[in-house]
PDB file of C-alpha atoms in Angstrom:
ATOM      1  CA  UNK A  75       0.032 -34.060  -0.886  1.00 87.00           C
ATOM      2  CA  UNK A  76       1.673 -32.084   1.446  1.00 91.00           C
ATOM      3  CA  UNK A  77       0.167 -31.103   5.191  1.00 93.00           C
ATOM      4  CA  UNK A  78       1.492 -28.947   7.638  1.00 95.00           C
ATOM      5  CA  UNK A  79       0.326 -29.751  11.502  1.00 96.00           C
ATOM      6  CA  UNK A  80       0.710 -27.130  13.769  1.00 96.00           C
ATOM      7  CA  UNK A  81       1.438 -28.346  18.210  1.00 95.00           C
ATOM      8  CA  UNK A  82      -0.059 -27.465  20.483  1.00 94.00           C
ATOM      9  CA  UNK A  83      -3.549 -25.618  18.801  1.00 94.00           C
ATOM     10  CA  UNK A  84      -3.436 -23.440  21.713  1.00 96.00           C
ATOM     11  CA  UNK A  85      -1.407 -22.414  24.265  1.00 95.00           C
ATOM     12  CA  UNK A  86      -1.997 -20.183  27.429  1.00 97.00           C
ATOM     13  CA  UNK A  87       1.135 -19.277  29.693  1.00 96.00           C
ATOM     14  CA  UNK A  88       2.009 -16.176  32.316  1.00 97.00           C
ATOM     15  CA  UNK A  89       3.762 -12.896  31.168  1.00 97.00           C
ATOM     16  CA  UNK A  90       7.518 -13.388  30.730  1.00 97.00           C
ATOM     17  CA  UNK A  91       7.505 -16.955  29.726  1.00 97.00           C
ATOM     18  CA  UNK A  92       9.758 -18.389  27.120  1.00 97.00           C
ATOM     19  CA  UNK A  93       7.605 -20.546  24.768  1.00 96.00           C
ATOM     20  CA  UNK A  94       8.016 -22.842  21.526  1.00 97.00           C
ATOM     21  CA  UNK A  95       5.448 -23.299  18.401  1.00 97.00           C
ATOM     22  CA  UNK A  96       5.507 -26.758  16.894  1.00 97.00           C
ATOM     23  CA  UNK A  97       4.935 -26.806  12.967  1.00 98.00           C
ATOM     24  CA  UNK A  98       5.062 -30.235  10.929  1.00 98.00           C
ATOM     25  CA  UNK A  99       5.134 -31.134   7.309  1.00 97.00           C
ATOM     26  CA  UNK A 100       4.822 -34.011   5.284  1.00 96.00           C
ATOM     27  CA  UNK A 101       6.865 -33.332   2.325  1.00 93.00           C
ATOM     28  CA  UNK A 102      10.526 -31.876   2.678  1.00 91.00           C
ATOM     29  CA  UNK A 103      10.480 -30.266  -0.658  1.00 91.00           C
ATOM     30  CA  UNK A 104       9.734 -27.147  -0.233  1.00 92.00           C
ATOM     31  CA  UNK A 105      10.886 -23.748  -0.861  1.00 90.00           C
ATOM     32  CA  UNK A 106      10.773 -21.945   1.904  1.00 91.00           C
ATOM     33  CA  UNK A 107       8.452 -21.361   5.537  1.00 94.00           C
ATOM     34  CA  UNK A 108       7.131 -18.652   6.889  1.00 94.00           C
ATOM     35  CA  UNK A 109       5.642 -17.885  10.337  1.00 97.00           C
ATOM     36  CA  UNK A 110       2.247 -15.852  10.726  1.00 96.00           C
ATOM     37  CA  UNK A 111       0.479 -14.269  12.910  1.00 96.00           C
ATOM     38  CA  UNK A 112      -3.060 -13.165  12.860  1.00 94.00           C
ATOM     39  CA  UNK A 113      -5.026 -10.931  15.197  1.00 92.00           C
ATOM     40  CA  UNK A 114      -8.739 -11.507  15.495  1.00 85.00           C
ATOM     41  CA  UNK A 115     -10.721 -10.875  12.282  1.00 79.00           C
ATOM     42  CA  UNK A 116      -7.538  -9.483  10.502  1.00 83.00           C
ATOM     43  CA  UNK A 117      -5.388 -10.012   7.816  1.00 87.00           C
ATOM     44  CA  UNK A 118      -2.085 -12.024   8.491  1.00 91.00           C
ATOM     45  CA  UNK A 119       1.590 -10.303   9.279  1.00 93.00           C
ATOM     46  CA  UNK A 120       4.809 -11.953   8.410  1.00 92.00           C
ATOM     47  CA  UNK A 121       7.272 -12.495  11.441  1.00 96.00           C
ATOM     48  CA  UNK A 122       9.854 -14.581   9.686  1.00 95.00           C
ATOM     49  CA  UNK A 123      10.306 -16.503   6.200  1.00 93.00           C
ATOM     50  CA  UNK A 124      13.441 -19.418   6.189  1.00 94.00           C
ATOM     51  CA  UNK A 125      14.625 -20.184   3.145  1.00 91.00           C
ATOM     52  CA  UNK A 126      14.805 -24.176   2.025  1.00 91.00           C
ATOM     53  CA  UNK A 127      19.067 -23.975   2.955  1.00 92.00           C
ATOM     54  CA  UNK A 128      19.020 -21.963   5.871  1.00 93.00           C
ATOM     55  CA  UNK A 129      18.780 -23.380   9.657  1.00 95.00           C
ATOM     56  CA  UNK A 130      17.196 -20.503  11.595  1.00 95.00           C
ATOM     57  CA  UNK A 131      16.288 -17.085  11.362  1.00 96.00           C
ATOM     58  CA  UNK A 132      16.143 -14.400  14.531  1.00 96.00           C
ATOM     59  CA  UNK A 133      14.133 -10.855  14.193  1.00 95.00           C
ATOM     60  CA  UNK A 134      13.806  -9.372  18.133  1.00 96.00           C
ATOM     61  CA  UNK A 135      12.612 -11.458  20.533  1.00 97.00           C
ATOM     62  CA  UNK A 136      11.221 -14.525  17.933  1.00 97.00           C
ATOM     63  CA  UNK A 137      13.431 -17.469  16.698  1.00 98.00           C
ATOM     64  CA  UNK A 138      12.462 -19.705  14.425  1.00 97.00           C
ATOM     65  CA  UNK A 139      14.481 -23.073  13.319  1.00 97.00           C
ATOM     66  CA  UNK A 140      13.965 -25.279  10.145  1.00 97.00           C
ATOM     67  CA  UNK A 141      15.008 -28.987   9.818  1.00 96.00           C
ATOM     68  CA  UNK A 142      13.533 -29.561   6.769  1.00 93.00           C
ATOM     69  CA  UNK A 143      15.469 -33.434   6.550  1.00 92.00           C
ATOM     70  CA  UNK A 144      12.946 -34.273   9.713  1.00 95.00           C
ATOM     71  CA  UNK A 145      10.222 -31.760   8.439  1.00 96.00           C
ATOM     72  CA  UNK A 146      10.217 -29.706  11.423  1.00 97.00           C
ATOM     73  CA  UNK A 147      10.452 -25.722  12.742  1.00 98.00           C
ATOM     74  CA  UNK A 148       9.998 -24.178  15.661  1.00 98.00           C
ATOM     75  CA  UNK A 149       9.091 -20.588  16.562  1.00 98.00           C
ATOM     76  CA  UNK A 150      10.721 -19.662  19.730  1.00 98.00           C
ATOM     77  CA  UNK A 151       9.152 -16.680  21.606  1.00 98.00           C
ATOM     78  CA  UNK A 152      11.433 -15.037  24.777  1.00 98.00           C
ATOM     79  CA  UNK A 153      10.076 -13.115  27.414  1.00 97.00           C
ATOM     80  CA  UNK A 154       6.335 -13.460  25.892  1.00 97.00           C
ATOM     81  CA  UNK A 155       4.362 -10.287  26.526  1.00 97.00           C
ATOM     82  CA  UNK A 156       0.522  -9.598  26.373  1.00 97.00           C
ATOM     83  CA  UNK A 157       0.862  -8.092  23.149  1.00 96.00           C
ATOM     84  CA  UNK A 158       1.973 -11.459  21.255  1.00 97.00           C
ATOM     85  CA  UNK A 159      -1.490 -13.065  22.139  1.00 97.00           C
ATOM     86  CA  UNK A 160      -2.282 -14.040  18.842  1.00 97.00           C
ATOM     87  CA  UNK A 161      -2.432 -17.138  16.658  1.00 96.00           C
ATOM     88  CA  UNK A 162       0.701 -18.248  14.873  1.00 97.00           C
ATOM     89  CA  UNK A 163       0.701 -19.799  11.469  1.00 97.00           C
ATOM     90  CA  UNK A 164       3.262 -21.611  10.080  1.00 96.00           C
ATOM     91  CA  UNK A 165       3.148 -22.148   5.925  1.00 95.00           C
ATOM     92  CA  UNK A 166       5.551 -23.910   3.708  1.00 94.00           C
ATOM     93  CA  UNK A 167       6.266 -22.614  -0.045  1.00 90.00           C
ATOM     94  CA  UNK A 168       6.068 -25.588  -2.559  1.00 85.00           C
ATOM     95  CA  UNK A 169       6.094 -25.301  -6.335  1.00 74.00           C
ATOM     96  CA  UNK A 170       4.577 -22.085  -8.355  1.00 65.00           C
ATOM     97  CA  UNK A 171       4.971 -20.144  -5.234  1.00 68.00           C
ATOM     98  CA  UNK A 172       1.742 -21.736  -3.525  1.00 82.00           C
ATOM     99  CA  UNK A 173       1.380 -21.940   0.440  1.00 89.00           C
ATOM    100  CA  UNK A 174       0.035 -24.882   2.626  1.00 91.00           C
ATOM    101  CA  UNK A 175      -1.095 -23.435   6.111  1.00 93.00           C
ATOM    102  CA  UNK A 176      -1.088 -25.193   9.316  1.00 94.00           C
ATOM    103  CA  UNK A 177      -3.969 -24.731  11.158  1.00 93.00           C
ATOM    104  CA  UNK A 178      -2.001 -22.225  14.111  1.00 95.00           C
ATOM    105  CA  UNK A 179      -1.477 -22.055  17.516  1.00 96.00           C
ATOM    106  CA  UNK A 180      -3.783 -19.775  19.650  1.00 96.00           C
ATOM    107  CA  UNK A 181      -1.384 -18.273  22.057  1.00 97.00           C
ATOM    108  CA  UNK A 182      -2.952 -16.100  25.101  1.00 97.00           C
ATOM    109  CA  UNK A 183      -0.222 -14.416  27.182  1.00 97.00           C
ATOM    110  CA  UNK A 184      -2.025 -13.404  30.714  1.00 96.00           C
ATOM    111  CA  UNK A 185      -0.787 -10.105  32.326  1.00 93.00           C
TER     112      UNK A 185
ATOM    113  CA  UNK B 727       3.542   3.700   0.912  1.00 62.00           C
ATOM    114  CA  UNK B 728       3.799   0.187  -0.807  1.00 65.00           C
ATOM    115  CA  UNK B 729       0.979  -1.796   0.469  1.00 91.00           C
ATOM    116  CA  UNK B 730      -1.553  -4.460  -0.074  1.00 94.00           C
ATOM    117  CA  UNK B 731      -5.502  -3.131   0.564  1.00 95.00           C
ATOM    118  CA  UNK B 732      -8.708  -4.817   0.131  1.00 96.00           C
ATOM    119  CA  UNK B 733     -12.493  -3.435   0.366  1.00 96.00           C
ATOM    120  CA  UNK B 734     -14.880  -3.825   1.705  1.00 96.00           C
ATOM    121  CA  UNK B 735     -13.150  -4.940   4.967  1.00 95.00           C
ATOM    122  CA  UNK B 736     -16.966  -5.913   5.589  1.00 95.00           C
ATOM    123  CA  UNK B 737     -20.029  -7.221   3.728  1.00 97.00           C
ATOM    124  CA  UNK B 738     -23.253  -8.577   4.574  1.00 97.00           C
ATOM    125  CA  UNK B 739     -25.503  -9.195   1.742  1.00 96.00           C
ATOM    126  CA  UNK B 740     -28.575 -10.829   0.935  1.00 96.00           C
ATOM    127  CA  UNK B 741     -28.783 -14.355  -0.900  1.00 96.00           C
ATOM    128  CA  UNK B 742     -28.531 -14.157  -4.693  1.00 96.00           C
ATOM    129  CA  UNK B 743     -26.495 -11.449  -5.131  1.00 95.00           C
ATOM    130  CA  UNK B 744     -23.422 -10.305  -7.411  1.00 96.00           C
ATOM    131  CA  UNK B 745     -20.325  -9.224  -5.395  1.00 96.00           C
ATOM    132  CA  UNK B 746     -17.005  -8.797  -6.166  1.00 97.00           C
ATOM    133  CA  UNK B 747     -14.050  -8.005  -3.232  1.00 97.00           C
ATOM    134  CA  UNK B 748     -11.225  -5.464  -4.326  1.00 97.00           C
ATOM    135  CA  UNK B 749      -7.257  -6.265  -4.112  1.00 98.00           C
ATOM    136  CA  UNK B 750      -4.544  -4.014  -5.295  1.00 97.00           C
ATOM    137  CA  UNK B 751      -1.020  -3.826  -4.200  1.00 96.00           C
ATOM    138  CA  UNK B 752       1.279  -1.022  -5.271  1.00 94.00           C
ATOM    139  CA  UNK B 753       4.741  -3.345  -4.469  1.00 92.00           C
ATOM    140  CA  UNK B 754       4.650  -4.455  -8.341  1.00 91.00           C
ATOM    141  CA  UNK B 755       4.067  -7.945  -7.555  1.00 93.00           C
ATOM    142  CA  UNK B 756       3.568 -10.192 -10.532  1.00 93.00           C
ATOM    143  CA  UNK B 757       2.378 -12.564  -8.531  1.00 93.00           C
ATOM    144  CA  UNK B 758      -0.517 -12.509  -6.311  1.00 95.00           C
ATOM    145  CA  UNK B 759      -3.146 -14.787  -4.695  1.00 95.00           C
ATOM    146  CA  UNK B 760      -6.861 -15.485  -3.252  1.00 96.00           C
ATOM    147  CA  UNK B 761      -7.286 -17.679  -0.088  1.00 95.00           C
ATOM    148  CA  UNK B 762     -10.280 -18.473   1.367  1.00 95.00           C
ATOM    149  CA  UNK B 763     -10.204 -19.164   5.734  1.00 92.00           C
ATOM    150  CA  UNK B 764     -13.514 -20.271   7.743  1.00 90.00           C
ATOM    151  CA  UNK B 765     -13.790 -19.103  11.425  1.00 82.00           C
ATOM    152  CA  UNK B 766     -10.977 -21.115  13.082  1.00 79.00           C
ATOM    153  CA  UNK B 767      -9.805 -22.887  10.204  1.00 85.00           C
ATOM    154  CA  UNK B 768      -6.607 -23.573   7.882  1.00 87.00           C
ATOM    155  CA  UNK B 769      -6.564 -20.859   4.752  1.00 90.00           C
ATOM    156  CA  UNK B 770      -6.857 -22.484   1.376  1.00 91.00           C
ATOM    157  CA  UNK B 771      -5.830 -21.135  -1.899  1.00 92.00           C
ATOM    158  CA  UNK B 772      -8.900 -20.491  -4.075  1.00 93.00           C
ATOM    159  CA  UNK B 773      -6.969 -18.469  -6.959  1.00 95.00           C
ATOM    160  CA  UNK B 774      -3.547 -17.232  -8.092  1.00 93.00           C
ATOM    161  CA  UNK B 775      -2.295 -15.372 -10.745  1.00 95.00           C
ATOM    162  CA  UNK B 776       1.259 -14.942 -12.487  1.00 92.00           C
ATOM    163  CA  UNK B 777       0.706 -11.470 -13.970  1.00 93.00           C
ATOM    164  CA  UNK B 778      -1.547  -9.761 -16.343  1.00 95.00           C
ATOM    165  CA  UNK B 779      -4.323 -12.252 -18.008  1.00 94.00           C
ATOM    166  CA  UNK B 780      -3.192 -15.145 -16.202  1.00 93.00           C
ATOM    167  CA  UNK B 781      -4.991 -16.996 -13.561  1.00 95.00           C
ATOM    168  CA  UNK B 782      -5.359 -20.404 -12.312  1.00 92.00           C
ATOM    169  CA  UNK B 783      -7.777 -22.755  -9.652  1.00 91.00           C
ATOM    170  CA  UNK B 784      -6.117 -23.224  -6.366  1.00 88.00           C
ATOM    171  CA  UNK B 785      -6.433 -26.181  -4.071  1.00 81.00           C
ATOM    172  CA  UNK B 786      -9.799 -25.630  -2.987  1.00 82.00           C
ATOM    173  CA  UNK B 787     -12.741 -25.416  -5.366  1.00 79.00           C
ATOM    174  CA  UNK B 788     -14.439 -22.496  -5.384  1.00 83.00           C
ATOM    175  CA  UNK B 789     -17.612 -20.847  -7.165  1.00 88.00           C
ATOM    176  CA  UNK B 790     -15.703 -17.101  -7.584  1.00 92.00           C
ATOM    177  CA  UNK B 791     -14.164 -16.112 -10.357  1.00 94.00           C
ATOM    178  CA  UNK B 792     -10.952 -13.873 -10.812  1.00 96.00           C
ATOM    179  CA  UNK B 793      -9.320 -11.346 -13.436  1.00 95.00           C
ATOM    180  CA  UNK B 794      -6.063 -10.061 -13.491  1.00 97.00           C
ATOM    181  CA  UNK B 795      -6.142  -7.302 -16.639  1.00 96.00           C
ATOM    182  CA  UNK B 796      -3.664  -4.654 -14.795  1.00 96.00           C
ATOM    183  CA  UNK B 797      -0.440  -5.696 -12.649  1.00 95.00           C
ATOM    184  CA  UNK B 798      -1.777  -4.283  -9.249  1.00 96.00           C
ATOM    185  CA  UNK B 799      -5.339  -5.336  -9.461  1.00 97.00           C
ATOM    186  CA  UNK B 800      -7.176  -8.561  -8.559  1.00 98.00           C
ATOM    187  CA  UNK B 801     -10.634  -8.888  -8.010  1.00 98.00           C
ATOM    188  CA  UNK B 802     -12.702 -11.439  -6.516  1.00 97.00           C
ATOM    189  CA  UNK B 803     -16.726 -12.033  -7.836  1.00 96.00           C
ATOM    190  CA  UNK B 804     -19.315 -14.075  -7.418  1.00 93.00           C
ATOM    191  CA  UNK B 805     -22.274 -14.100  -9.288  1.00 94.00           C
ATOM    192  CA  UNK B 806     -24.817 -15.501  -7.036  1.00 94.00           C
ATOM    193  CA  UNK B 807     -23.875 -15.275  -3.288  1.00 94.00           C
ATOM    194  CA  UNK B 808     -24.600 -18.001  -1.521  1.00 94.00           C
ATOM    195  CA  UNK B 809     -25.014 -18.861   2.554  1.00 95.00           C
ATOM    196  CA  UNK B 810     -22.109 -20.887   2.089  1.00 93.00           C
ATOM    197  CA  UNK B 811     -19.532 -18.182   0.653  1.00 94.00           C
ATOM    198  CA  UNK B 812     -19.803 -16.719   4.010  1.00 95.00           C
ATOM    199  CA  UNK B 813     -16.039 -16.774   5.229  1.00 95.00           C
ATOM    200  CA  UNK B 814     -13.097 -14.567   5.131  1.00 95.00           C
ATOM    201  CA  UNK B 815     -11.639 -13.766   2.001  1.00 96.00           C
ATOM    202  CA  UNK B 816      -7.617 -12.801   1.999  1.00 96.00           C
ATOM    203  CA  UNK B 817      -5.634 -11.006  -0.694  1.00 96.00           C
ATOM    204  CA  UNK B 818      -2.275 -11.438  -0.937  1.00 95.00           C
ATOM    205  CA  UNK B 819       0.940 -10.987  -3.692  1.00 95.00           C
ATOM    206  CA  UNK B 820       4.867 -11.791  -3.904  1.00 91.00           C
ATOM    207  CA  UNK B 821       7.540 -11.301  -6.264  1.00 88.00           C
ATOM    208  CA  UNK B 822       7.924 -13.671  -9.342  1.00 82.00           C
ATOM    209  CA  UNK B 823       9.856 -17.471  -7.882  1.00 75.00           C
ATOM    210  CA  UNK B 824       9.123 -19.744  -5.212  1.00 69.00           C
ATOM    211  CA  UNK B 825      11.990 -18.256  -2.585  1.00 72.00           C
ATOM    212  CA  UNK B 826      10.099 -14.893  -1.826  1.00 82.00           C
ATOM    213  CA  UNK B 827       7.520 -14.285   0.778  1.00 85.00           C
ATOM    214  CA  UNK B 828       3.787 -13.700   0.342  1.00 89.00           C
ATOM    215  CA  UNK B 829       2.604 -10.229   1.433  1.00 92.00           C
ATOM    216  CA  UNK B 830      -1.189 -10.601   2.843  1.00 94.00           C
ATOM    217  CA  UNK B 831      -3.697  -7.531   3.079  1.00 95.00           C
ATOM    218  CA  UNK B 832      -6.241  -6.889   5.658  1.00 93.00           C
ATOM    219  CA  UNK B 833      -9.193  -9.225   4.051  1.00 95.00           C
ATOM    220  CA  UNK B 834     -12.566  -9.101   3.415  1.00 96.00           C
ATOM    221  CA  UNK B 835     -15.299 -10.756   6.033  1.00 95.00           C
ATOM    222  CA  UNK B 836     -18.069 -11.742   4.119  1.00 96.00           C
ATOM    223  CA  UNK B 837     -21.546 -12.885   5.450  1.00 96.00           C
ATOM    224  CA  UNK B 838     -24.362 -13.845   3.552  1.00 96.00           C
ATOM    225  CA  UNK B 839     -27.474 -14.308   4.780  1.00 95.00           C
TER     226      UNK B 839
END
């Protein structure tokens, strides 16, 4: 059965800081991962997805790496700004299209 | 605009009621999916659907029931709320294979008391 473990569960660091998201997972056969991230009380929004074959994908400031031999990514955040306090998911695709959450990273970014 | 919606975005209702939470998504998703997340906790799928009259049990048991009779529509009842159905209930949909990503909507906070 696969599980997805998400280091550290929260995470509080100063304005401008350059910070990394931990995601595990059990089983490396999987489709693809996303990265989350949900606002209090809302719905989720989807920063990045990394297909099975690909290493990394970049959109603005967020990086995020797959390994999926070692069952590993990483969400890389530059320059972290108030406005990214949030918590992170991290998800994994396995078959018939279903998605096995981590339980995220609450990230505060103080001002 | 193609988007994913959900009402209500809140409901508080008394013990023994009938509900049932809207989805529709006008992206033309054959695919499209129920989760279920408690106040600080993982989400679990409770429900998916392939397209039109199909629909399957997630991972997580669950008293609600789901019907999928037009593409962009998939709604969420329960017959008798219960105190223990309170939780968040999420919507989402993709297109048809396991490489594309999910799309979610706002969800549904439901409390019953």
């Amino acid at each position: 059965k696969q599980e997805v473990t998400q280091i550290p569960a929260a995470l509080s660091v100063p304005e401008g800081e350059n910070l990394v998201l931990n995601c595990s997972f059990t089983d490396s056969a999987i489709y693809n991962l996303q990265w989350f991230r949900q606002d209090p009380g809302k719905g989720l929004t989807s920063l990045l997805l990394i297909q099975s074959s690909q290493r990394e994908q970049t959109s603005g400031r967020l990086n995020a790496s797959l390994d999926k031999s070692s069952g590993r990514s990483t969400l890389y955040i530059a320059a972290s700004q108030p406005g990214d306090s949030a918590t992170y998911l991290c998800a994994v695709s396995i078959g018939g299209n279903k998605l096995v959450f981590g339980a995220g990273t609450i990230l505060r970014v103080k001002s | 605009e193609a988007d994913i919606y959900q009402t209500p975005r809140y409901l508080v209702i008394g013990t023994g009621k009938k509900i049932t939470l809207e989805c529709s998504q006008t992206m033309g998703h054959d695919k499209m999916y129920w989760y279920q997340q408690d106040p600080g906790m993982e989400l679990h799928l409770i429900h998916y659907s392939y397209g039109v009259n199909s629909t399957e049990k997630g991972d997580l048991s669950s008293e609600s029931t789901v019907s999928r009779i037009r593409t962009e529509h998939f709604p969420l009842t329960l017959e008798s709320a219960r105190p223990s159905h309170t939780s968040q209930y999420l919507c989402a949909s993709s297109p048809s294979g396991p490489w594309f990503e999910q799309f979610f909507g706002p969800g549904t906070r439901l409390t019953v008391l």
